[in-house]
Structures are given as C-alpha cells and as structure tokens.
Amino acid sequence: MAECSVSVQGSANQSIIITGDHNQVGGAVEFRIPLVRHHTSIRRRRSRQVPANVLDILSAHNKALSLQGRERELTLLNEWLNEDTDISVFAITAPAGSGKTRLAIELCEQAEQHSGWAAGFVRSSDLAELARAFKFAQANWSHSLLLVVDYAGANAQALAQWLDALSQLDEPENGTRVRILLLEREASKEAGWWHTLTGSALGSDQARLDLFTQYEPFVLTGLSDITARRSVLCAALNAAQALVPHPNVSKVPEANEQPDFDSALADTQFGNPLALVMAGILSRDMSPRAALSLHYLAAAEKLAQREIDRFYKCFGEGADATKLAHCLCFHLLCGGLRIADMRQTLSAELIAMGWHTPSLDKELLALQQAFPPAEDGDETVRLSTTQPDLIAEAMCIQLLQSDRERSLKAPDILARTLEYGQEQAAAALVRLLQDFASPVSQPSAQQAQLLQWTELLVEDNQHNPALLVLLNDAMPLSSIALAEIDCKLAMILCQYSRNQAEQQTNEIHLAYLAMSLNRLAICQSAIGQRHAALLSSTEAVELNKTLAQARPDIFVPTLAMSLNTLSIRQSHMGHRESALSTAIQAVDYYKVLSQSEPGTFLPDLATSLDNLASRQSDMGQSKDSLLTMLEAIDLRRKLVYSNPDTFLFQLAKSLNNFACFQSKLGLHEEAFLSASEAVENLRMLNQVRPDTFLPELARSLNTLAKRYSNLGQYHAALSTALEAVELRRLLVQTRSDVFLPDLARSLNTLMACQYKLGLCEAALLTGTEAVGYYRTLAHSKPDVYLSELADSLNDLANRQGELGNNEAALSNVIEAIEHYRILIQQQPDVFLPDLASSLNNLANFKSEVDQIESALKAAAEAVEHYKILVQKMPDAFLPKLAGSLNTLSNCQSKQGLSKAALSSVLEAVDHYRVLTQTQPDAFVPYLAMSLNNLSIRQSELGQDEAALAGSLEAVQLLSPYFFECPQAHIKWIANMLGNYFRNCKVLELTPDVELVGPIIKTFNELKQE
C-alpha cells in the first residue's frame, strides 16, 4: 500500500490535508478537513473586546470569561496529550452547562503553545470523510493532532468507522501523536453511543477498543470551590454590565459579608458553571441574591425570552412576525439549517404549516445575520445556532408554546426537523427533553406537554423506522420521565427488526433482533412490565443460542450477556430457581471466555458472579452466595492490582453487596468491615470524580449505616445515614427523575436509625417524607413504584406501632396490604412474600389494640402463605415461617387458645433449631427469642419447670451475643431476664448468679452511659 501524508495547512483557518492513492485507480487523492478553532480570535463572530449581547458571555465558543477552577482537569488532560501512545481516545461526560466545551477549547489553546501541535474541533459532517481519508497503513505526519468531537453521541457510527480506520495505522516513526477528545452528556457500557464504540456490539473491533485510554469516560465534576464560584459570578456580572452604557450598581458580596448569600451560592445547582454565569448576567438587572434564588431553568427561560425579543428587534424589521418565529424555531430544533438548501427547506416547512407560496427573503436575511456560519465553512456547512444549548432549548419551547397552531402541530414539526437534521436534530430534541421535561418532583404543565408532543411524535411515525432509530439512539440511559417513551421506541424498533429477520433470515438480522429484544427487555423492566420483559429477554437468549451454535467465536459473549439479563428478569418475576440456573450458565460461559481472553472477559465474569451470588441468596443458599461473592471480589482485587483507576469502583460495588450477604448470615462484624472498605474506596474515588462516584458512595453509606446499626453503634449509624440522605438530596437537585427513589430508600434507613436512638418524632417525620416521595413516584409510574410505596408504608407502620401509635400504624399497614393484593394478582410469585410479611405486621398491630379475632385471622393467613412458600423454597422462607408462627402463637394466647398457642411456638422453636445448625450466628438470637415465648406459653399452662428450662436456655443462648454487641440486644436480654426471674420465683429457686451477674453488670453500665 502506498505511503500517504498528513499535514496541516493555514494559520488561523487550518485544515488537515491527507494525501495518497488510498487504493484508488487514477493517481493521488487529497482530503481537506477543516479544523474549527474556537480558541483563536478569528473564529469569533465579533472582534470587539466586549461581546455585543449576553449570549456571547454565555457561549463557551467566545471565551468571554476566563476558565475558573479547572486546573486539575487541565493537568490531567495535558498528561494525556504527552503520553507515549501514538493514538489515544479520551472521553469526557457531564451535564449541560458543566463546561465540557470550554475546557476543550482551553486544552486546544494550551496544546498549540507547544511546537508541532495543531488542535481544533472536528465538525460532525466531516467525520465520515475522515474515516475514508485514513484508510491507509502508513503515513508521514507533519503535526501532532488534538481533535475534539462535541456531541459524540450523535455521531457514534461515524466515529466508530473513523476509529477503526485509525486503529489500522502503523505507529508513526517521527514521534507525532494523535489525540481524540470526545464530549457528551452521559455514557454507559450497556447501551448507547459508548456501547457502540467500546462494547461488545456486533461489528466492534478489539483494535478500536485498544485506542481508548480508559474503559469509562472521565466525568467532569461541578465547581465545588466557593471561591471559584464567586469569581465566575463576578466575572459574568462585570461582563454583562459592560454591555450597557449606564448599568445598575450591582455588586457580588464578599465572602462572609452576607451569610444567606454565601449559603445560596453553596447550593448544588451553582456547581454548574452555566448556572453561575446566568445568575451573574441576571444580577445586572436584579440583586445578586435575587438572581441566586432562581432555579437555573427559570433563569434560562428569562434569558431565552430576552434573546427572542432581541432577535425580533435587531433582525426582524419588516418581516412577518409569525413566519419569522416559525423559521427561527425550525432552525434551532433541527440543529442548524444548511446554507445550501435553507430556502428550499424553509419554503417546504412553511407550506406544510399552511402558508401558500411564502416569501422568504426577509426571514432568510434575518437568520443569516443572526446566525452566521463559521468563516472556514463551505457549501455543506450549517448556520450557527444559539449557544449555549440550554438557552436554545428554552427558546424552542417558548416559540412552540406561544403560538396555538405551532403548539397543536408540534409533533409534526418535530418529525420534520428530525427528517432534515438527522442525528443533530435528534440530539437537540433529547437534550431539550432531558433539561426541561425530566424532573418528576416538581411536575408542571409544560413538562406534561413536552412529553405528550414526544409521545405523539413516536405514535405518528410508527412506520418510519429510520426516524425512530434517530430518536432511539439519542435517548438518555436512565430517566423516569422518558422511560415510557423509551420503551415505546424500543417496542416499535424491535418489531421492525423482527419483520426484517422474517423477510431475510440471516445472521446479521437475527443478531440485531436479539440485540433489540435485549434492549426492549431492559426498557420494559424499567416501567414495571416485568412479565413482558421476561418474554423479551427469553426470546433474546434463544436467538443468541442459535447464533452461538453456528458462530461461537462471535456470539457466545453476546449469549453470556443476554443470559445475565435473563437471570435478572426471572428474579424480578419471582422465578428464583430458573434465575439461579440461568445465572450459572452465564458464569460458565464467562469462565471459558476469560480463559482465552482474560483481559476482555474477566470483568464480565466478576459481574456475572455478582449476579449469581444474588440469585443464590434469593434461594436461601446463603453460604454459597458468600463463596460466590468471595470469588467475585478476588477477581476484582486482581483487576484493581493491574488497573486501579478502572476497576476500583467495581470492587467497591461488590464489597457493598458482600456486606449485605454477610449481614444476612449474622456476620455483622465482617459485614461492617466489607461495607467500610467499600465506603473508603468510594471516598477516595469521589475526591477525584464526585459526579461519577457520588451515587454509589451514597448507596454504600446507606449500607454502612445499617451495618453500624446491627452492631449497636447507633450514633455512628445515624451520622452515616444522615450523610447518605444529604448526598442523595444533592443528587435529586441535579437529576430528580433518576435519584428520587434512592433518596426515599435512604430516608427509610434514616428513620430506623433515628428510632433506635429514641428520636421518635424525627423518625416519624422522616418516614412520612419517604412515603410522600413514593406516593409521587407511584402516581406517575405505578407498575414500577407501587411495591416500594407498600414497602415504605410497612416500614413507617412498624415505627408507628413501636411508638404506640397503633391507629396510624394500622391505617398504613392496611393500605400496604391493599397494594400487595393488587400486585399479587399480576405477579403472585414476586409479591406473596411481601403480602405475608404485611399480614404478620397487621396481626401484631391489631393484637396491640385488642382486635384479637381479626389479628388471629391475619396471623393465620400469613402462616399459610409462608408454608406454601417454604414448600417451594425452604432455605429462603423457613426463617419467615418461624417468625410468623411466633406471631400466631401470641394471637392465639390472647384469644385464650393456650394449647394452640403452645403448638405454634413449639413449631417455631423446631424450625429455628434446624436453622441454627447451618447458620448459628444468623439464627441463634431468634431461637432464644422463640424459647422465651415458649417459656411464656408453658407458664400460662402451668408447666412451670418446662417454662424455667426454656427461659434459662434463652438467656444462655443470647448472652454471648449481648456481650459482643450490647446495644443491639439490650431489649431482648432484658425481656428474657425478667421472664427467667419470674419463673425462678414461681418455683422458689435462686437464679444462676454466674449467668445473670455479668449480664446485669453490663446492663447497669449501659444504663449509666
């Protein structure tokens, strides 16, 4: 293959020149790819030192404000530039307004300060050309290159082709380097653009994967330094004041000058640089404190309306206002009109809206003046759009909603923008939905309308798969608000893949059908369609098995992945045995794969072992689950040793799960150590990348709080639970649609910790807050969150009952039972255990208020349900049956059914004796409690000697656990001692001083403390 050359020409307006024969007949071919160089002054729309309007302050492309608080990130990126690797890809993800683009522009400027580097942004329209241009084996490089691709998610396929071409190049001999920086809002290895580039999707190439510097993108964190926030705010205010001749006198308070201002500035939303700049601009016309009181979306809406007004005033003279507004809206929605066909496009759009032979001269002139293209553009380039995206999105919403006809026809308008703008329009629409339609904690009419438009867009285009693929590929990875739409898209596209596979039964179509089914299963599960998700996942596995039989080298990894997914779906449906069997199959495949390619498949093996451990635990195979988790953790530790930056996070997650399994076995000290190590690792990771690891840190802190509580360290449990709640409150402020369920779960943990310390009123308030959140979630997504609402009602009822508020407890547990009876009609295997647990609680509460007959009925029903469950899965449900027999015995005793009560508690004791043989640490305390109950029942029947023997054995069994963890067992030991003393008194015997003396001494010490 002939040698080619890669050079850079031009000074301010630079282009990459790639020449060579490229296996073409007829001589050399030249490709000229322009670099968009935002870091040079010639790129800016205006050359004045002061921007002409506030959007020029907001736009990262103009560099109107100096970069603040990003020294660490720039150091990291410069180290990446200087690594020895010849070609390397690095990705940055962060929410809108976090400063990704501004950071990349600064990096480009710093790179070009070093001799031999050329840097700039590559336009989306040029990526396909780059892929064609780099199809050669060797090249002479004139420069090292830093190439930035913004909106990487909208260009995944073109990026994959380009990176595949780069991966085939020989290493340059002159020491030049190629660095590719990808920017996007979010990424996941499981789906979406990052999966397309780095996952095991059909057609991926290991050589391409080797280009990436790390397995997961770097997540750009918010500005945590309050000093840096204040500097950004001041700079934005000063720049805004410089735009007007006589600005209002407005000044940002100094640190500690106004405590309420400092508190507002510390709010989580102002970790986002864009939110700070918007507040600074608005501070010109209102007080800085008032500007900080606005939610950042409200600030964006204010600035958007100002920009619309400015557009009409500066560029709309003589134009039809309605027509001009529609042209502006269409231009922004499609991601920018192409200059070459803008007249034809807008004419067709206006005719579609009902205009007849519309004149466009004034409207086109207005758009060209307001949105001039880059100076280095050619005839394929688009007009620029409003920056930043958040303001453009707010403008689109206001333009659509301000005109009745546009609002009614919005779904059709959106469809036409997608047809025209393709990936860029899809990305723009989804960004708009993420920013303005997602928060579920504060639902609004605007959010409902945006979602309705999108739902109609999908429904009206069911027979236009190309358009729906565009939208599907741009959808976010997780969003409660968009989950229904995401599932509808997945369902339609899955049916399309099925039709394709039926028409042309070949390997490629079957593989894509399997992938579509796997994605559909995930989407269905996310909206609570668990049975449908199971069917989809099952079909995906069957297809992958067929494909793997014919081509194991290609499709066994996909089969293993789909088996893991199926196992989770089976578990969600209560099919525990099947879930376990499927998880074992996945592990077996990954073990074989990891032997031949450990670097690729060991992480997947560890993940599948995590899943297997969960399935074993569901079946009551606690020891097996512990051994499986140990194997997974051992693999994680080996992976961390070789690559800590990549695998420490996964180790922390496994340790957190391990702590839960250890706790189930009563290994509370060991569980505490595992949970503590998980938190320690995540704190370390969080210092470097908080926006990435904060959610998992909050989850691990929630687990650690429970482990502290199991050890009786209630103060430590409370402080840890409070920290988890505070972190999740911060996360809810950024993405309420994703993190509100997690906050509710942490509040339930906090409630339990508060109760343990006697903070009764606080506990009830916390539990009530959790139930309130679950009501909100269940109202919007009942299939997903009704069960969690019922769980939360149960937890709150338990606390209320323990505090003597039995009426409220009864009301909540009755509501929980009503919810479970509804759920059990759809999925009996899943929710029968929950119903039985709630009935057991109901029996206890009714017994407390002397509603003995109905309490007995509820307890008997709970026992019958548990007996059915034990027949299917004895290891999982025998402990629950034993507990419910204790409740039944108490109710029978109160009803005067003494012999029946004795029979029930004897059965409970027998079950606990069986359980203690295999898991003593987990069940000896419960055996002691049941023996104490047995002693009481025997005493009621005049069996005094048997009663004394039972109470003595109870104290003997529990005392070692009391000495090891006094706070956790103090109530139980006190109850047992009292019963033992009473039995001794009845028989006129002296209590065993050697046994009870140390207990009383420890008890008194605790009382003094």
JSON list of N, CA and C in Angstrom, two decimals, residues 29-85:
[
{"chain": "A", "resi": 29, "resn": "VAL", "atom": "N", "xyz": [-5.18, 11.07, -4.26]},
{"chain": "A", "resi": 29, "resn": "VAL", "atom": "CA", "xyz": [-6.43, 11.67, -3.79]},
{"chain": "A", "resi": 29, "resn": "VAL", "atom": "C", "xyz": [-6.10, 12.56, -2.61]},
{"chain": "A", "resi": 30, "resn": "GLU", "atom": "N", "xyz": [-6.74, 13.72, -2.54]},
{"chain": "A", "resi": 30, "resn": "GLU", "atom": "CA", "xyz": [-6.49, 14.63, -1.42]},
{"chain": "A", "resi": 30, "resn": "GLU", "atom": "C", "xyz": [-7.79, 14.89, -0.67]},
{"chain": "A", "resi": 31, "resn": "PHE", "atom": "N", "xyz": [-7.68, 14.81, 0.65]},
{"chain": "A", "resi": 31, "resn": "PHE", "atom": "CA", "xyz": [-8.81, 15.14, 1.54]},
{"chain": "A", "resi": 31, "resn": "PHE", "atom": "C", "xyz": [-8.43, 16.37, 2.35]},
{"chain": "A", "resi": 32, "resn": "ARG", "atom": "N", "xyz": [-9.32, 17.33, 2.41]},
{"chain": "A", "resi": 32, "resn": "ARG", "atom": "CA", "xyz": [-9.07, 18.55, 3.19]},
{"chain": "A", "resi": 32, "resn": "ARG", "atom": "C", "xyz": [-10.17, 18.66, 4.25]},
{"chain": "A", "resi": 33, "resn": "ILE", "atom": "N", "xyz": [-9.76, 18.50, 5.49]},
{"chain": "A", "resi": 33, "resn": "ILE", "atom": "CA", "xyz": [-10.71, 18.50, 6.62]},
{"chain": "A", "resi": 33, "resn": "ILE", "atom": "C", "xyz": [-10.47, 19.76, 7.46]},
{"chain": "A", "resi": 34, "resn": "PRO", "atom": "N", "xyz": [-11.40, 20.71, 7.48]},
{"chain": "A", "resi": 34, "resn": "PRO", "atom": "CA", "xyz": [-11.18, 21.94, 8.24]},
{"chain": "A", "resi": 34, "resn": "PRO", "atom": "C", "xyz": [-11.26, 21.70, 9.74]},
{"chain": "A", "resi": 35, "resn": "LEU", "atom": "N", "xyz": [-10.39, 22.39, 10.49]},
{"chain": "A", "resi": 35, "resn": "LEU", "atom": "CA", "xyz": [-10.45, 22.39, 11.94]},
{"chain": "A", "resi": 35, "resn": "LEU", "atom": "C", "xyz": [-11.22, 23.62, 12.41]},
{"chain": "A", "resi": 36, "resn": "VAL", "atom": "N", "xyz": [-12.17, 23.42, 13.27]},
{"chain": "A", "resi": 36, "resn": "VAL", "atom": "CA", "xyz": [-12.91, 24.53, 13.86]},
{"chain": "A", "resi": 36, "resn": "VAL", "atom": "C", "xyz": [-12.15, 24.96, 15.10]},
{"chain": "A", "resi": 37, "resn": "ARG", "atom": "N", "xyz": [-11.53, 26.15, 15.04]},
{"chain": "A", "resi": 37, "resn": "ARG", "atom": "CA", "xyz": [-10.58, 26.57, 16.07]},
{"chain": "A", "resi": 37, "resn": "ARG", "atom": "C", "xyz": [-11.20, 27.68, 16.93]},
{"chain": "A", "resi": 38, "resn": "HIS", "atom": "N", "xyz": [-12.02, 27.27, 17.90]},
{"chain": "A", "resi": 38, "resn": "HIS", "atom": "CA", "xyz": [-12.70, 28.22, 18.77]},
{"chain": "A", "resi": 38, "resn": "HIS", "atom": "C", "xyz": [-11.71, 29.02, 19.62]},
{"chain": "A", "resi": 39, "resn": "HIS", "atom": "N", "xyz": [-10.50, 28.49, 19.79]},
{"chain": "A", "resi": 39, "resn": "HIS", "atom": "CA", "xyz": [-9.55, 29.15, 20.68]},
{"chain": "A", "resi": 39, "resn": "HIS", "atom": "C", "xyz": [-8.82, 30.32, 20.02]},
{"chain": "A", "resi": 40, "resn": "THR", "atom": "N", "xyz": [-9.08, 30.55, 18.72]},
{"chain": "A", "resi": 40, "resn": "THR", "atom": "CA", "xyz": [-8.44, 31.69, 18.06]},
{"chain": "A", "resi": 40, "resn": "THR", "atom": "C", "xyz": [-9.45, 32.80, 17.87]},
{"chain": "A", "resi": 41, "resn": "SER", "atom": "N", "xyz": [-9.00, 34.02, 17.95]},
{"chain": "A", "resi": 41, "resn": "SER", "atom": "CA", "xyz": [-9.92, 35.16, 17.91]},
{"chain": "A", "resi": 41, "resn": "SER", "atom": "C", "xyz": [-10.64, 35.28, 16.59]},
{"chain": "A", "resi": 42, "resn": "ILE", "atom": "N", "xyz": [-10.07, 34.76, 15.50]},
{"chain": "A", "resi": 42, "resn": "ILE", "atom": "CA", "xyz": [-10.71, 34.91, 14.19]},
{"chain": "A", "resi": 42, "resn": "ILE", "atom": "C", "xyz": [-12.00, 34.11, 14.09]},
{"chain": "A", "resi": 43, "resn": "ARG", "atom": "N", "xyz": [-12.13, 33.10, 14.99]},
{"chain": "A", "resi": 43, "resn": "ARG", "atom": "CA", "xyz": [-13.33, 32.29, 14.98]},
{"chain": "A", "resi": 43, "resn": "ARG", "atom": "C", "xyz": [-14.53, 33.04, 15.51]},
{"chain": "A", "resi": 44, "resn": "ARG", "atom": "N", "xyz": [-14.31, 34.08, 16.28]},
{"chain": "A", "resi": 44, "resn": "ARG", "atom": "CA", "xyz": [-15.42, 34.71, 16.98]},
{"chain": "A", "resi": 44, "resn": "ARG", "atom": "C", "xyz": [-16.24, 35.57, 16.03]},
{"chain": "A", "resi": 45, "resn": "ARG", "atom": "N", "xyz": [-17.51, 35.60, 16.31]},
{"chain": "A", "resi": 45, "resn": "ARG", "atom": "CA", "xyz": [-18.43, 36.31, 15.45]},
{"chain": "A", "resi": 45, "resn": "ARG", "atom": "C", "xyz": [-18.15, 37.80, 15.44]},
{"chain": "A", "resi": 46, "resn": "ARG", "atom": "N", "xyz": [-17.72, 38.30, 16.59]},
{"chain": "A", "resi": 46, "resn": "ARG", "atom": "CA", "xyz": [-17.44, 39.73, 16.69]},
{"chain": "A", "resi": 46, "resn": "ARG", "atom": "C", "xyz": [-16.02, 39.91, 17.20]},
{"chain": "A", "resi": 47, "resn": "SER", "atom": "N", "xyz": [-15.35, 40.92, 16.68]},
{"chain": "A", "resi": 47, "resn": "SER", "atom": "CA", "xyz": [-13.97, 41.14, 17.09]},
{"chain": "A", "resi": 47, "resn": "SER", "atom": "C", "xyz": [-13.85, 42.17, 18.21]},
{"chain": "A", "resi": 48, "resn": "ARG", "atom": "N", "xyz": [-14.97, 42.75, 18.63]},
{"chain": "A", "resi": 48, "resn": "ARG", "atom": "CA", "xyz": [-14.88, 43.72, 19.71]},
{"chain": "A", "resi": 48, "resn": "ARG", "atom": "C", "xyz": [-14.41, 43.03, 20.98]},
{"chain": "A", "resi": 49, "resn": "GLN", "atom": "N", "xyz": [-13.79, 43.80, 21.82]},
{"chain": "A", "resi": 49, "resn": "GLN", "atom": "CA", "xyz": [-13.30, 43.25, 23.06]},
{"chain": "A", "resi": 49, "resn": "GLN", "atom": "C", "xyz": [-14.47, 42.87, 23.97]},
{"chain": "A", "resi": 50, "resn": "VAL", "atom": "N", "xyz": [-15.53, 43.68, 23.96]},
{"chain": "A", "resi": 50, "resn": "VAL", "atom": "CA", "xyz": [-16.71, 43.40, 24.77]},
{"chain": "A", "resi": 50, "resn": "VAL", "atom": "C", "xyz": [-17.78, 42.77, 23.88]},
{"chain": "A", "resi": 51, "resn": "PRO", "atom": "N", "xyz": [-18.36, 41.63, 24.29]},
{"chain": "A", "resi": 51, "resn": "PRO", "atom": "CA", "xyz": [-19.40, 41.00, 23.47]},
{"chain": "A", "resi": 51, "resn": "PRO", "atom": "C", "xyz": [-20.59, 41.93, 23.28]},
{"chain": "A", "resi": 52, "resn": "ALA", "atom": "N", "xyz": [-21.30, 41.71, 22.16]},
{"chain": "A", "resi": 52, "resn": "ALA", "atom": "CA", "xyz": [-22.40, 42.60, 21.83]},
{"chain": "A", "resi": 52, "resn": "ALA", "atom": "C", "xyz": [-23.68, 42.26, 22.58]},
{"chain": "A", "resi": 53, "resn": "ASN", "atom": "N", "xyz": [-23.82, 41.04, 23.07]},
{"chain": "A", "resi": 53, "resn": "ASN", "atom": "CA", "xyz": [-25.03, 40.69, 23.83]},
{"chain": "A", "resi": 53, "resn": "ASN", "atom": "C", "xyz": [-24.68, 39.59, 24.82]},
{"chain": "A", "resi": 54, "resn": "VAL", "atom": "N", "xyz": [-25.62, 39.34, 25.72]},
{"chain": "A", "resi": 54, "resn": "VAL", "atom": "CA", "xyz": [-25.31, 38.45, 26.84]},
{"chain": "A", "resi": 54, "resn": "VAL", "atom": "C", "xyz": [-25.05, 37.01, 26.40]},
{"chain": "A", "resi": 55, "resn": "LEU", "atom": "N", "xyz": [-25.59, 36.59, 25.26]},
{"chain": "A", "resi": 55, "resn": "LEU", "atom": "CA", "xyz": [-25.33, 35.22, 24.82]},
{"chain": "A", "resi": 55, "resn": "LEU", "atom": "C", "xyz": [-23.86, 35.00, 24.49]},
{"chain": "A", "resi": 56, "resn": "ASP", "atom": "N", "xyz": [-23.18, 36.08, 24.10]},
{"chain": "A", "resi": 56, "resn": "ASP", "atom": "CA", "xyz": [-21.75, 35.95, 23.84]},
{"chain": "A", "resi": 56, "resn": "ASP", "atom": "C", "xyz": [-20.96, 35.74, 25.13]},
{"chain": "A", "resi": 57, "resn": "ILE", "atom": "N", "xyz": [-21.55, 36.13, 26.25]},
{"chain": "A", "resi": 57, "resn": "ILE", "atom": "CA", "xyz": [-20.93, 35.82, 27.53]},
{"chain": "A", "resi": 57, "resn": "ILE", "atom": "C", "xyz": [-21.19, 34.36, 27.87]},
{"chain": "A", "resi": 58, "resn": "LEU", "atom": "N", "xyz": [-22.37, 33.88, 27.57]},
{"chain": "A", "resi": 58, "resn": "LEU", "atom": "CA", "xyz": [-22.75, 32.51, 27.91]},
{"chain": "A", "resi": 58, "resn": "LEU", "atom": "C", "xyz": [-22.09, 31.46, 27.03]},
{"chain": "A", "resi": 59, "resn": "SER", "atom": "N", "xyz": [-21.83, 31.78, 25.78]},
{"chain": "A", "resi": 59, "resn": "SER", "atom": "CA", "xyz": [-21.31, 30.79, 24.83]},
{"chain": "A", "resi": 59, "resn": "SER", "atom": "C", "xyz": [-19.84, 30.48, 25.12]},
{"chain": "A", "resi": 60, "resn": "ALA", "atom": "N", "xyz": [-19.55, 29.20, 25.29]},
{"chain": "A", "resi": 60, "resn": "ALA", "atom": "CA", "xyz": [-18.16, 28.79, 25.53]},
{"chain": "A", "resi": 60, "resn": "ALA", "atom": "C", "xyz": [-17.27, 29.12, 24.35]},
{"chain": "A", "resi": 61, "resn": "HIS", "atom": "N", "xyz": [-17.84, 29.14, 23.14]},
{"chain": "A", "resi": 61, "resn": "HIS", "atom": "CA", "xyz": [-17.04, 29.35, 21.93]},
{"chain": "A", "resi": 61, "resn": "HIS", "atom": "C", "xyz": [-16.39, 30.72, 21.90]},
{"chain": "A", "resi": 62, "resn": "ASN", "atom": "N", "xyz": [-16.94, 31.68, 22.63]},
{"chain": "A", "resi": 62, "resn": "ASN", "atom": "CA", "xyz": [-16.42, 33.05, 22.58]},
{"chain": "A", "resi": 62, "resn": "ASN", "atom": "C", "xyz": [-15.34, 33.34, 23.61]},
{"chain": "A", "resi": 63, "resn": "LYS", "atom": "N", "xyz": [-15.15, 32.44, 24.56]},
{"chain": "A", "resi": 63, "resn": "LYS", "atom": "CA", "xyz": [-14.14, 32.65, 25.60]},
{"chain": "A", "resi": 63, "resn": "LYS", "atom": "C", "xyz": [-14.28, 34.02, 26.25]},
{"chain": "A", "resi": 64, "resn": "ALA", "atom": "N", "xyz": [-15.50, 34.44, 26.47]},
{"chain": "A", "resi": 64, "resn": "ALA", "atom": "CA", "xyz": [-15.72, 35.76, 27.05]},
{"chain": "A", "resi": 64, "resn": "ALA", "atom": "C", "xyz": [-15.24, 35.84, 28.49]},
{"chain": "A", "resi": 65, "resn": "LEU", "atom": "N", "xyz": [-15.25, 34.70, 29.19]},
{"chain": "A", "resi": 65, "resn": "LEU", "atom": "CA", "xyz": [-14.81, 34.64, 30.57]},
{"chain": "A", "resi": 65, "resn": "LEU", "atom": "C", "xyz": [-13.64, 33.68, 30.68]},
{"chain": "A", "resi": 66, "resn": "SER", "atom": "N", "xyz": [-12.72, 33.99, 31.57]},
{"chain": "A", "resi": 66, "resn": "SER", "atom": "CA", "xyz": [-11.59, 33.09, 31.78]},
{"chain": "A", "resi": 66, "resn": "SER", "atom": "C", "xyz": [-12.07, 31.81, 32.46]},
{"chain": "A", "resi": 67, "resn": "LEU", "atom": "N", "xyz": [-11.34, 30.72, 32.20]},
{"chain": "A", "resi": 67, "resn": "LEU", "atom": "CA", "xyz": [-11.71, 29.43, 32.78]},
{"chain": "A", "resi": 67, "resn": "LEU", "atom": "C", "xyz": [-11.32, 29.41, 34.25]},
{"chain": "A", "resi": 68, "resn": "GLN", "atom": "N", "xyz": [-12.27, 29.02, 35.10]},
{"chain": "A", "resi": 68, "resn": "GLN", "atom": "CA", "xyz": [-12.04, 29.02, 36.55]},
{"chain": "A", "resi": 68, "resn": "GLN", "atom": "C", "xyz": [-12.20, 27.62, 37.12]},
{"chain": "A", "resi": 69, "resn": "GLY", "atom": "N", "xyz": [-11.32, 27.26, 38.05]},
{"chain": "A", "resi": 69, "resn": "GLY", "atom": "CA", "xyz": [-11.49, 26.04, 38.83]},
{"chain": "A", "resi": 69, "resn": "GLY", "atom": "C", "xyz": [-11.27, 24.75, 38.10]},
{"chain": "A", "resi": 70, "resn": "ARG", "atom": "N", "xyz": [-10.57, 24.76, 36.98]},
{"chain": "A", "resi": 70, "resn": "ARG", "atom": "CA", "xyz": [-10.35, 23.54, 36.20]},
{"chain": "A", "resi": 70, "resn": "ARG", "atom": "C", "xyz": [-8.87, 23.18, 36.07]},
{"chain": "A", "resi": 71, "resn": "GLU", "atom": "N", "xyz": [-8.08, 23.61, 37.02]},
{"chain": "A", "resi": 71, "resn": "GLU", "atom": "CA", "xyz": [-6.64, 23.36, 36.95]},
{"chain": "A", "resi": 71, "resn": "GLU", "atom": "C", "xyz": [-6.33, 21.85, 36.98]},
{"chain": "A", "resi": 72, "resn": "ARG", "atom": "N", "xyz": [-7.01, 21.13, 37.86]},
{"chain": "A", "resi": 72, "resn": "ARG", "atom": "CA", "xyz": [-6.75, 19.69, 37.98]},
{"chain": "A", "resi": 72, "resn": "ARG", "atom": "C", "xyz": [-7.09, 18.97, 36.69]},
{"chain": "A", "resi": 73, "resn": "GLU", "atom": "N", "xyz": [-8.22, 19.33, 36.10]},
{"chain": "A", "resi": 73, "resn": "GLU", "atom": "CA", "xyz": [-8.63, 18.66, 34.86]},
{"chain": "A", "resi": 73, "resn": "GLU", "atom": "C", "xyz": [-7.67, 18.98, 33.71]},
{"chain": "A", "resi": 74, "resn": "LEU", "atom": "N", "xyz": [-7.21, 20.22, 33.63]},
{"chain": "A", "resi": 74, "resn": "LEU", "atom": "CA", "xyz": [-6.26, 20.58, 32.58]},
{"chain": "A", "resi": 74, "resn": "LEU", "atom": "C", "xyz": [-4.94, 19.84, 32.75]},
{"chain": "A", "resi": 75, "resn": "THR", "atom": "N", "xyz": [-4.50, 19.68, 33.98]},
{"chain": "A", "resi": 75, "resn": "THR", "atom": "CA", "xyz": [-3.28, 18.92, 34.24]},
{"chain": "A", "resi": 75, "resn": "THR", "atom": "C", "xyz": [-3.43, 17.48, 33.77]},
{"chain": "A", "resi": 76, "resn": "LEU", "atom": "N", "xyz": [-4.56, 16.88, 34.11]},
{"chain": "A", "resi": 76, "resn": "LEU", "atom": "CA", "xyz": [-4.83, 15.51, 33.68]},
{"chain": "A", "resi": 76, "resn": "LEU", "atom": "C", "xyz": [-4.83, 15.38, 32.16]},
{"chain": "A", "resi": 77, "resn": "LEU", "atom": "N", "xyz": [-5.49, 16.32, 31.49]},
{"chain": "A", "resi": 77, "resn": "LEU", "atom": "CA", "xyz": [-5.59, 16.26, 30.03]},
{"chain": "A", "resi": 77, "resn": "LEU", "atom": "C", "xyz": [-4.25, 16.51, 29.36]},
{"chain": "A", "resi": 78, "resn": "ASN", "atom": "N", "xyz": [-3.45, 17.40, 29.92]},
{"chain": "A", "resi": 78, "resn": "ASN", "atom": "CA", "xyz": [-2.11, 17.63, 29.36]},
{"chain": "A", "resi": 78, "resn": "ASN", "atom": "C", "xyz": [-1.22, 16.41, 29.54]},
{"chain": "A", "resi": 79, "resn": "GLU", "atom": "N", "xyz": [-1.38, 15.72, 30.65]},
{"chain": "A", "resi": 79, "resn": "GLU", "atom": "CA", "xyz": [-0.63, 14.47, 30.83]},
{"chain": "A", "resi": 79, "resn": "GLU", "atom": "C", "xyz": [-1.03, 13.46, 29.78]},
{"chain": "A", "resi": 80, "resn": "TRP", "atom": "N", "xyz": [-2.32, 13.42, 29.46]},
{"chain": "A", "resi": 80, "resn": "TRP", "atom": "CA", "xyz": [-2.80, 12.52, 28.39]},
{"chain": "A", "resi": 80, "resn": "TRP", "atom": "C", "xyz": [-2.19, 12.90, 27.05]},
{"chain": "A", "resi": 81, "resn": "LEU", "atom": "N", "xyz": [-2.12, 14.19, 26.76]},
{"chain": "A", "resi": 81, "resn": "LEU", "atom": "CA", "xyz": [-1.51, 14.63, 25.50]},
{"chain": "A", "resi": 81, "resn": "LEU", "atom": "C", "xyz": [-0.07, 14.14, 25.37]},
{"chain": "A", "resi": 82, "resn": "ASN", "atom": "N", "xyz": [0.63, 14.11, 26.50]},
{"chain": "A", "resi": 82, "resn": "ASN", "atom": "CA", "xyz": [2.06, 13.82, 26.47]},
{"chain": "A", "resi": 82, "resn": "ASN", "atom": "C", "xyz": [2.40, 12.35, 26.69]},
{"chain": "A", "resi": 83, "resn": "GLU", "atom": "N", "xyz": [1.39, 11.50, 26.80]},
{"chain": "A", "resi": 83, "resn": "GLU", "atom": "CA", "xyz": [1.67, 10.07, 26.95]},
{"chain": "A", "resi": 83, "resn": "GLU", "atom": "C", "xyz": [2.39, 9.54, 25.71]},
{"chain": "A", "resi": 84, "resn": "ASP", "atom": "N", "xyz": [3.08, 8.41, 25.87]},
{"chain": "A", "resi": 84, "resn": "ASP", "atom": "CA", "xyz": [3.88, 7.85, 24.77]},
{"chain": "A", "resi": 84, "resn": "ASP", "atom": "C", "xyz": [3.01, 7.23, 23.68]},
{"chain": "A", "resi": 85, "resn": "THR", "atom": "N", "xyz": [1.77, 6.88, 23.99]},
{"chain": "A", "resi": 85, "resn": "THR", "atom": "CA", "xyz": [0.89, 6.25, 22.99]},
{"chain": "A", "resi": 85, "resn": "THR", "atom": "C", "xyz": [0.75, 7.12, 21.76]}
]
